[in-house]
C-alpha cells in the first residue's frame, strides 16, 4: 500500500470530529494525478491498494468514501471492474480519470456505474470539489 | 387500442444529416420521423408513441442537452442517443448523468448507430412495460378502502396480524378479513408478491 495517511481529520471542515472516510485509488496513476491525489491526503485517508481484488475489498468497507479509478487502468477492462464495484456499494461515488480525447470510454464508464469522469490532468480544485461533494 | 409502431425521432438542424439518418433507418426497416428543432419535435410528439430519440447536441435555439432537460421535466422517458461532431468529456458526462441512453461522436459507422438504436428501442419497450405494470398496481391500490390500505402498509412492513390488530385497535379476525380483501383486490398470490408490488411503486430513495 502506498501513500496512506491516517490523520483522522476527515473532509468535514469545521464541523468537528468526523469518521474518516477513505479515498480508494485503483491503479497507480500518472505523476500529475498522483500529486493531486496525494494532496488530498492532507484532508482524509487516501489509499492505493496493490491489486484490483483489494480495491474491491476496500470498496465494501464502511469507511469507503469514494473510489477513484486512475488513468493507468485505461488498458484494463475497467467496465467490468466498475460494474463489480458498483454492485458492491450502490451509493459509493466512483470517479474515473481518463484521457481527454476518449469520449467513448467516458460514456462507457458512465454507463457502467461511474459517478463522473475527470480528464487528465485533473486540477486539484476540480478533483477536491468533486470528492468533497461526494464524501458529504 | 391499436399499438403504435416504434418510431425513431431524429432531431438535427442539419438537413443533410437528418435525411441521411432517416434513409439509413428506413433501409434497416425502422420507422423514423425527422425534426429540424426541439420545438418541432415537441409540437408533434405524443407521449404514447413508443420509440427513441437521436438527438444532435448542438442546435440553434434549444440545444440537445436543453431538450433532454425539457424531456426530463415533462417526465418523458424515451431513450435518447446523442450525436455530435464536437463532443468532449464534460458534455458526455452531463448527458449521461441526466439519463442519456448513449452518446455517439461523429463520424460513426452506420451499423454503430443502428445497433444503438435497436438497443434503445428494446429499452423503451421495457420501460413502457414496467410503467404499465406500475400503473396497474396503482389502480389496484386506489381500489382499496382506507382501512385496507392501512392493513396493507402494516403487513408489508412485516407485521403479523396480531400486531396489526394491536396497532389499529381492531380484532385479529377483522384484520384477517381486511387482509383477504387486500390480497384479492391487489391480485397478489402471496405476501412476497404484495411486497414486490409495493416496492415497484415506492418512490426512489
Coordinates of C-alpha atoms in Angstrom, one line a residue:
Chain A
X1 CA 0.0 0.0 0.0
X2 CA 1.4 3.4 -0.9
X3 CA 0.6 6.9 0.2
X4 CA -1.6 6.1 3.2
X5 CA -2.4 8.9 5.5
X6 CA -4.3 8.4 8.8
X7 CA -4.6 11.8 10.3
X8 CA -8.2 11.4 11.4
X9 CA -9.4 14.7 10.3
X10 CA -12.0 13.8 7.6
X11 CA -13.3 16.1 4.9
X12 CA -15.9 17.8 7.2
X13 CA -14.3 21.2 7.6
X14 CA -15.1 22.8 10.8
X15 CA -18.0 20.6 11.8
X16 CA -15.9 18.8 14.4
X17 CA -14.5 15.3 14.5
X18 CA -16.0 13.0 11.9
X19 CA -15.4 9.4 10.9
X20 CA -12.6 9.3 8.5
X21 CA -13.8 8.4 5.0
X22 CA -11.3 6.8 2.7
X23 CA -10.5 7.6 -0.9
X24 CA -9.6 4.4 -2.6
X25 CA -7.4 4.7 -5.7
X26 CA -7.4 1.9 -8.2
X27 CA -4.3 1.9 -10.4
X28 CA -1.1 3.8 -9.8
X29 CA -2.0 6.8 -12.0
X30 CA 0.2 9.3 -13.8
X31 CA 2.6 11.5 -11.8
X32 CA 0.4 14.6 -12.1
X33 CA -2.7 12.7 -11.0
X34 CA -0.7 11.1 -8.2
X35 CA 0.4 14.5 -7.0
X36 CA -3.2 15.7 -6.8
X37 CA -4.4 12.6 -5.0
X38 CA -1.5 12.9 -2.6
X39 CA -2.5 16.5 -1.8
X40 CA -6.0 15.2 -0.8
X41 CA -4.4 13.1 1.8
X42 CA -3.9 16.3 3.8
X43 CA -7.7 16.0 4.4
X44 CA -8.5 12.4 4.5
X45 CA -7.2 8.9 4.1
X46 CA -6.0 8.1 0.6
X47 CA -5.1 4.5 -0.1
X48 CA -3.6 2.8 -3.2
X49 CA -4.4 -0.9 -2.8
X50 CA -1.9 -3.0 -4.8
X51 CA -4.5 -5.1 -6.6
X52 CA -8.0 -4.8 -8.0
X53 CA -9.1 -7.5 -5.6
X54 CA -8.0 -5.5 -2.6
X55 CA -9.6 -2.4 -4.2
X56 CA -12.9 -4.2 -4.2
X57 CA -12.4 -5.4 -0.7
X58 CA -11.8 -1.8 0.5
X59 CA -14.8 -0.7 -1.5
X60 CA -17.0 -2.9 0.6
X61 CA -15.6 -1.3 3.8
X62 CA -17.9 1.0 5.8
X63 CA -15.2 3.7 5.8
X64 CA -15.1 3.8 2.0
X65 CA -15.8 7.4 0.9
X66 CA -15.2 7.2 -2.8
X67 CA -13.3 5.2 -5.4
X68 CA -11.0 6.9 -7.9
X69 CA -10.1 4.8 -10.9
X70 CA -6.8 6.2 -12.1
X71 CA -5.8 6.7 -15.7
X72 CA -3.3 3.8 -16.0
X73 CA -6.2 1.4 -15.9
X74 CA -7.2 2.5 -19.3
X75 CA -5.9 -0.6 -20.9
X76 CA -7.7 -2.8 -18.5
X77 CA -11.3 -4.0 -18.9
X78 CA -12.5 -1.4 -16.5
X79 CA -16.1 -1.6 -17.3
X80 CA -16.4 -5.0 -15.7
X81 CA -14.5 -3.8 -12.7
X82 CA -16.6 -0.7 -12.4
X83 CA -19.8 -2.7 -12.5
X84 CA -18.5 -5.0 -9.8
X85 CA -17.6 -2.1 -7.6
X86 CA -21.0 -0.5 -8.2
X87 CA -22.8 -3.7 -7.3
X88 CA -20.8 -3.9 -4.0
X89 CA -21.7 -0.4 -3.0
X90 CA -24.7 1.1 -4.7
X91 CA -24.2 4.6 -3.3
X92 CA -20.4 4.9 -3.4
X93 CA -19.2 7.7 -5.6
X94 CA -16.9 6.4 -8.3
X95 CA -14.7 8.7 -10.3
X96 CA -12.8 7.6 -13.4
X97 CA -9.8 9.6 -14.5
X98 CA -9.3 9.4 -18.2
X99 CA -7.7 10.8 -21.4
X100 CA -9.5 14.0 -22.5
X101 CA -9.9 12.6 -26.1
X102 CA -11.6 9.4 -25.0
X103 CA -15.2 10.4 -25.0
X104 CA -16.3 6.8 -25.9
X105 CA -14.5 5.5 -22.8
X106 CA -16.1 8.2 -20.6
X107 CA -19.6 7.2 -21.9
X108 CA -18.9 3.6 -21.3
X109 CA -17.7 4.3 -17.8
X110 CA -20.8 6.3 -17.0
X111 CA -23.0 3.5 -18.4
X112 CA -21.2 1.0 -16.1
X113 CA -21.7 3.0 -12.9
X114 CA -19.2 5.9 -12.7
X115 CA -20.5 9.0 -10.9
X116 CA -18.3 11.3 -13.0
X117 CA -15.3 11.2 -15.4
X118 CA -12.4 13.5 -14.8
X119 CA -10.0 14.4 -17.5
X120 CA -6.2 14.2 -17.3
X121 CA -4.6 16.2 -15.9
X122 CA -7.1 16.6 -13.1
X123 CA -6.9 20.0 -11.5
X124 CA -6.6 19.9 -7.7
X125 CA -9.5 22.3 -7.3
X126 CA -11.8 20.2 -9.6
X127 CA -10.9 16.9 -8.0
X128 CA -11.2 18.3 -4.5
X129 CA -14.6 19.7 -5.2
X130 CA -15.9 16.5 -6.7
X131 CA -14.5 14.4 -3.9
X132 CA -15.7 16.7 -1.1
X133 CA -19.2 16.8 -2.6
X134 CA -19.3 13.1 -2.9
X135 CA -18.0 12.4 0.6
X136 CA -20.6 14.6 2.3
Chain B
X1 CA -56.5 0.1 -28.8
X2 CA -54.1 -0.4 -31.6
X3 CA -50.4 -0.4 -30.7
X4 CA -48.5 2.5 -32.2
X5 CA -45.3 1.4 -34.2
X6 CA -42.0 2.2 -32.6
X7 CA -40.6 5.4 -34.1
X8 CA -37.1 6.8 -34.1
X9 CA -37.3 10.6 -33.9
X10 CA -34.2 12.2 -35.5
X11 CA -33.8 15.8 -34.2
X12 CA -31.0 17.7 -36.1
X13 CA -30.9 21.1 -37.6
X14 CA -28.7 19.9 -40.5
X15 CA -30.9 18.9 -43.4
X16 CA -28.3 16.5 -44.9
X17 CA -27.7 14.7 -41.6
X18 CA -31.4 14.4 -41.0
X19 CA -32.2 13.0 -44.4
X20 CA -29.3 10.6 -44.4
X21 CA -30.2 9.3 -40.9
X22 CA -33.8 8.9 -41.9
X23 CA -32.8 7.0 -45.1
X24 CA -30.4 4.8 -43.1
X25 CA -33.1 3.9 -40.5
X26 CA -35.7 3.3 -43.2
X27 CA -33.2 0.9 -45.0
X28 CA -33.0 -1.0 -41.8
X29 CA -36.8 -1.3 -41.6
X30 CA -37.1 1.2 -38.7
X31 CA -39.8 3.8 -38.9
X32 CA -38.3 7.3 -38.5
X33 CA -39.6 10.9 -38.2
X34 CA -37.2 13.8 -38.7
X35 CA -37.5 17.2 -36.9
X36 CA -35.3 20.2 -37.6
X37 CA -35.5 21.5 -34.0
X38 CA -36.6 20.7 -30.5
X39 CA -39.7 22.9 -30.9
X40 CA -40.7 20.8 -34.0
X41 CA -40.3 17.6 -32.0
X42 CA -42.4 18.8 -29.1
X43 CA -45.1 20.0 -31.5
X44 CA -45.6 16.6 -33.0
X45 CA -44.7 14.2 -30.2
X46 CA -47.3 12.2 -28.4
X47 CA -46.1 10.6 -25.2
X48 CA -48.0 7.4 -26.0
X49 CA -45.7 7.0 -29.1
X50 CA -43.0 4.4 -28.3
X51 CA -39.6 4.7 -29.8
X52 CA -36.3 6.6 -29.2
X53 CA -34.6 9.9 -30.0
X54 CA -31.5 10.5 -32.0
X55 CA -30.6 14.0 -30.9
X56 CA -27.9 16.4 -32.1
X57 CA -26.2 18.1 -29.2
X58 CA -25.6 21.5 -30.9
X59 CA -28.7 23.1 -32.4
X60 CA -29.7 26.7 -32.7
X61 CA -32.5 27.6 -30.2
X62 CA -32.9 24.8 -27.7
X63 CA -29.7 22.7 -27.7
X64 CA -29.8 18.9 -27.4
X65 CA -28.9 19.0 -23.7
X66 CA -31.6 21.6 -23.0
X67 CA -34.0 19.4 -24.9
X68 CA -33.0 16.4 -22.7
X69 CA -33.7 18.6 -19.6
X70 CA -37.1 19.5 -21.0
X71 CA -37.9 15.8 -21.7
X72 CA -37.0 15.0 -18.1
X73 CA -39.1 17.9 -16.8
X74 CA -42.1 16.6 -18.8
X75 CA -41.5 13.1 -17.4
X76 CA -40.8 11.6 -20.9
X77 CA -38.6 8.6 -20.5
X78 CA -37.9 7.9 -24.2
X79 CA -34.2 6.8 -24.6
X80 CA -32.0 9.5 -26.0
X81 CA -29.0 8.8 -28.2
X82 CA -26.9 12.0 -28.6
X83 CA -24.8 12.5 -31.7
X84 CA -22.2 15.2 -32.0
X85 CA -19.3 16.2 -34.1
X86 CA -17.8 18.3 -31.2
X87 CA -18.2 16.2 -28.1
X88 CA -16.0 16.4 -25.1
X89 CA -15.9 14.5 -21.8
X90 CA -17.8 17.1 -19.7
X91 CA -20.6 17.2 -22.3
X92 CA -20.8 13.4 -22.5
X93 CA -20.8 13.1 -18.7
X94 CA -23.5 15.7 -18.3
X95 CA -25.7 13.9 -20.9
X96 CA -25.2 10.5 -19.3
X97 CA -25.7 11.9 -15.7
X98 CA -29.1 13.2 -16.9
X99 CA -30.1 9.8 -18.3
X100 CA -28.9 9.7 -21.9
X101 CA -29.0 6.2 -23.3
X102 CA -25.9 6.8 -25.3
X103 CA -23.6 9.4 -26.7
X104 CA -22.0 9.0 -30.2
X105 CA -19.4 11.1 -31.8
X106 CA -19.5 11.8 -35.5
X107 CA -18.3 10.3 -37.7
X108 CA -19.7 7.0 -36.7
X109 CA -20.3 3.8 -38.7
X110 CA -23.9 3.3 -39.9
X111 CA -24.0 -0.1 -38.1
X112 CA -22.8 1.5 -34.9
X113 CA -25.9 3.8 -34.9
X114 CA -28.3 1.1 -35.9
X115 CA -27.1 -1.2 -33.1
X116 CA -27.6 1.5 -30.5
X117 CA -31.0 2.4 -31.9
X118 CA -32.1 -1.2 -31.7
X119 CA -30.9 -1.4 -28.1
X120 CA -32.7 1.9 -27.3
X121 CA -35.9 0.6 -28.8
X122 CA -35.7 -2.5 -26.6
X123 CA -35.0 -0.3 -23.6
X124 CA -38.1 1.8 -24.4
X125 CA -40.2 -1.3 -24.7
X126 CA -39.0 -2.5 -21.3
X127 CA -39.6 0.9 -19.7
X128 CA -43.1 1.1 -21.1
X129 CA -43.9 -2.5 -19.9
X130 CA -42.6 -1.5 -16.4
X131 CA -44.8 1.6 -16.4
X132 CA -47.9 -0.3 -17.5
X133 CA -47.1 -2.8 -14.6
X134 CA -46.8 0.0 -12.0
X135 CA -49.9 1.8 -13.4
X136 CA -51.9 -1.4 -12.9
X137 CA -50.6 -1.7 -9.3
X138 CA -51.6 1.9 -8.6
X139 CA -55.1 1.3 -10.0
X140 CA -55.4 -1.7 -7.6
X141 CA -54.1 0.4 -4.7
X142 CA -56.7 3.1 -5.5
X143 CA -59.4 0.5 -5.2
X144 CA -58.6 -0.3 -1.6
X145 CA -60.6 1.3 1.3
X146 CA -58.6 3.5 3.7
X147 CA -58.6 0.6 6.3
X148 CA -57.5 -1.9 3.8
X149 CA -54.7 0.4 2.8
X150 CA -53.6 0.7 6.5
X151 CA -53.6 -3.1 6.8
X152 CA -51.6 -3.4 3.5
X153 CA -48.9 -0.9 4.8
X154 CA -48.5 -2.7 8.1
X155 CA -48.4 -6.3 6.7
X156 CA -45.9 -5.3 4.1
X157 CA -43.7 -3.9 6.9
X158 CA -43.6 -7.4 8.1
X159 CA -46.1 -7.2 10.9
X160 CA -48.2 -10.2 11.9
X161 CA -52.0 -10.0 12.0
X162 CA -51.9 -9.8 15.8
X163 CA -49.5 -6.8 15.8
X164 CA -51.6 -5.1 13.0
X165 CA -54.7 -5.6 15.1
X166 CA -52.9 -4.0 18.1
X167 CA -51.7 -1.1 16.0
X168 CA -55.2 -0.4 14.5
X169 CA -57.2 -1.2 17.7
X170 CA -59.3 -3.8 16.0
X171 CA -59.7 -7.6 16.4
X172 CA -57.4 -10.0 14.8
X173 CA -60.4 -11.5 12.9
X174 CA -61.1 -8.1 11.4
X175 CA -57.5 -7.8 10.2
X176 CA -57.7 -11.2 8.6
X177 CA -60.8 -10.2 6.7
X178 CA -59.2 -6.9 5.5
X179 CA -56.1 -8.8 4.6
X180 CA -58.0 -11.3 2.5
X181 CA -59.7 -8.3 0.7
X182 CA -56.3 -6.7 0.1
X183 CA -54.9 -9.9 -1.4
X184 CA -57.9 -10.2 -3.7
X185 CA -58.0 -6.6 -4.8
X186 CA -54.3 -6.4 -5.4
X187 CA -54.4 -9.8 -7.2
X188 CA -51.5 -11.0 -5.1
X189 CA -50.8 -14.7 -4.6
X190 CA -48.6 -14.3 -1.6
X191 CA -47.3 -11.7 0.9
X192 CA -43.9 -11.7 -1.0
X193 CA -45.7 -10.7 -4.2
X194 CA -47.5 -8.0 -2.4
X195 CA -44.2 -6.7 -1.0
X196 CA -42.7 -6.7 -4.6
X197 CA -45.7 -4.7 -5.8
X198 CA -45.2 -2.1 -3.1
X199 CA -41.5 -1.9 -3.9
X200 CA -42.3 -1.4 -7.6
X201 CA -44.4 1.7 -6.8
X202 CA -42.3 3.1 -4.0
X203 CA -40.6 6.4 -4.7
X204 CA -36.8 6.0 -5.4
X205 CA -34.6 6.6 -2.3

